[in-house]
mmCIF file of C-alpha atoms in Angstrom:
data_model
loop_
_atom_site.group_PDB
_atom_site.id
_atom_site.type_symbol
_atom_site.label_atom_id
_atom_site.label_comp_id
_atom_site.label_asym_id
_atom_site.label_seq_id
_atom_site.Cartn_x
_atom_site.Cartn_y
_atom_site.Cartn_z
ATOM 1 C CA VAL A 2 0.000 0.000 0.000
ATOM 2 C CA PRO A 3 2.006 2.976 -1.228
ATOM 3 C CA GLN A 4 1.754 6.134 0.842
ATOM 4 C CA GLN A 5 3.940 8.553 -1.156
ATOM 5 C CA ALA A 6 4.437 9.291 -4.848
ATOM 6 C CA GLU A 7 7.763 7.453 -5.126
ATOM 7 C CA GLN A 8 6.241 4.420 -3.413
ATOM 8 C CA THR A 9 3.467 4.399 -6.003
ATOM 9 C CA LEU A 10 6.022 4.510 -8.828
ATOM 10 C CA ASN A 11 8.034 1.710 -7.213
ATOM 11 C CA SER A 12 4.881 -0.350 -6.710
ATOM 12 C CA ILE A 13 3.882 0.068 -10.349
ATOM 13 C CA GLN A 14 7.298 -1.233 -11.429
ATOM 14 C CA ILE A 15 7.082 -4.179 -9.009
ATOM 15 C CA VAL A 16 3.697 -5.109 -10.466
ATOM 16 C CA LYS A 17 5.012 -4.743 -14.054
ATOM 17 C CA ILE A 18 7.848 -7.200 -13.469
ATOM 18 C CA GLY A 19 5.591 -9.608 -11.620
ATOM 19 C CA ALA A 20 7.421 -9.396 -8.293
ATOM 20 C CA GLY A 21 4.442 -8.229 -6.251
ATOM 21 C CA LEU A 22 1.021 -6.674 -6.133
ATOM 22 C CA MET A 23 -0.262 -3.236 -5.205
ATOM 23 C CA ILE A 24 -3.305 -2.012 -3.348
ATOM 24 C CA LYS A 25 -4.224 1.631 -3.789
ATOM 25 C CA PRO A 26 -4.598 3.421 -0.443
ATOM 26 C CA ASN A 27 -8.238 4.299 -1.116
ATOM 27 C CA GLU A 28 -9.037 0.645 -1.887
ATOM 28 C CA VAL A 29 -7.588 -1.056 1.210
ATOM 29 C CA THR A 30 -9.854 -3.554 2.876
ATOM 30 C CA VAL A 31 -9.121 -6.657 4.896
ATOM 31 C CA GLU A 32 -10.499 -8.749 2.054
ATOM 32 C CA ASP A 33 -8.254 -7.021 -0.538
ATOM 33 C CA ILE A 34 -5.194 -7.690 1.596
ATOM 34 C CA ARG A 35 -6.209 -11.308 2.217
ATOM 35 C CA THR A 36 -6.867 -11.923 -1.476
ATOM 36 C CA ARG A 37 -3.548 -10.475 -2.577
ATOM 37 C CA VAL A 38 -1.545 -12.303 0.092
ATOM 38 C CA GLU A 39 -3.179 -15.580 -0.920
ATOM 39 C CA LYS A 40 -2.378 -14.835 -4.568
ATOM 40 C CA LEU A 41 1.265 -14.077 -3.741
ATOM 41 C CA LEU A 42 1.655 -17.213 -1.648
ATOM 42 C CA SER A 43 -0.025 -19.505 -4.138
ATOM 43 C CA ASN A 44 2.013 -18.440 -7.179
ATOM 44 C CA ASP A 45 5.754 -19.194 -7.045
ATOM 45 C CA GLN A 46 6.413 -16.852 -9.965
ATOM 46 C CA TYR A 47 6.106 -13.816 -7.680
ATOM 47 C CA ALA A 48 8.914 -15.116 -5.452
ATOM 48 C CA LYS A 49 11.065 -16.001 -8.470
ATOM 49 C CA ASN A 50 10.611 -12.526 -9.948
ATOM 50 C CA ALA A 51 11.319 -10.878 -6.587
ATOM 51 C CA HIS A 52 14.545 -12.892 -6.281
ATOM 52 C CA GLN A 53 15.581 -11.848 -9.784
ATOM 53 C CA LEU A 54 14.967 -8.204 -8.861
ATOM 54 C CA ARG A 55 16.987 -8.604 -5.660
ATOM 55 C CA ASP A 56 19.846 -10.193 -7.572
ATOM 56 C CA SER A 57 19.886 -7.457 -10.210
ATOM 57 C CA LEU A 58 19.978 -4.767 -7.512
ATOM 58 C CA HIS A 59 22.888 -6.501 -5.782
ATOM 59 C CA GLN A 60 24.745 -6.876 -9.072
ATOM 60 C CA GLY A 61 24.286 -3.168 -9.702
ATOM 61 C CA GLY A 62 26.104 -2.370 -6.461
ATOM 62 C CA GLY A 63 23.120 -1.731 -4.218
ATOM 63 C CA ILE A 64 22.910 1.234 -1.884
ATOM 64 C CA ALA A 65 26.670 1.716 -1.648
ATOM 65 C CA ARG A 66 27.000 2.217 -5.391
ATOM 66 C CA ALA A 67 23.974 4.513 -5.482
ATOM 67 C CA VAL A 68 25.564 6.697 -2.794
ATOM 68 C CA ASP A 69 28.865 6.748 -4.685
ATOM 69 C CA GLU A 70 27.151 7.747 -7.933
ATOM 70 C CA ILE A 71 25.167 10.522 -6.233
ATOM 71 C CA ASN A 72 28.343 11.835 -4.591
ATOM 72 C CA LYS A 73 30.122 11.837 -7.957
ATOM 73 C CA LEU A 74 27.311 13.888 -9.483
ATOM 74 C CA LEU A 75 27.308 16.309 -6.561
ATOM 75 C CA ASN A 76 31.084 16.738 -6.746
ATOM 76 C CA LYS A 77 30.902 17.287 -10.483
ATOM 77 C CA ALA A 78 28.132 19.842 -10.097
ATOM 78 C CA SER A 79 29.918 21.734 -7.311
ATOM 79 C CA SER A 80 33.217 21.819 -9.227
ATOM 80 C CA SER A 81 31.505 23.194 -12.322
ATOM 81 C CA VAL A 82 29.943 25.998 -10.260
ATOM 82 C CA SER A 83 33.307 27.032 -8.775
#
């Protein structure tokens, strides 16, 4: 159940690659949650796709690489302003 804009965008991508499901905040009911959890647990493809996503994120360097790349951009931007 995404609460912020970036969570909605992430959820849409997760659904597109088949690694999970999304419930819109204005559509949350106990039955919706139960139905989606049962669907996730009864279909192994969701777990397989989630593992593939995890593996691709690790291969890309994960959080550490993201921080390094952001710092490189910030350093580049600050040196071009000087």
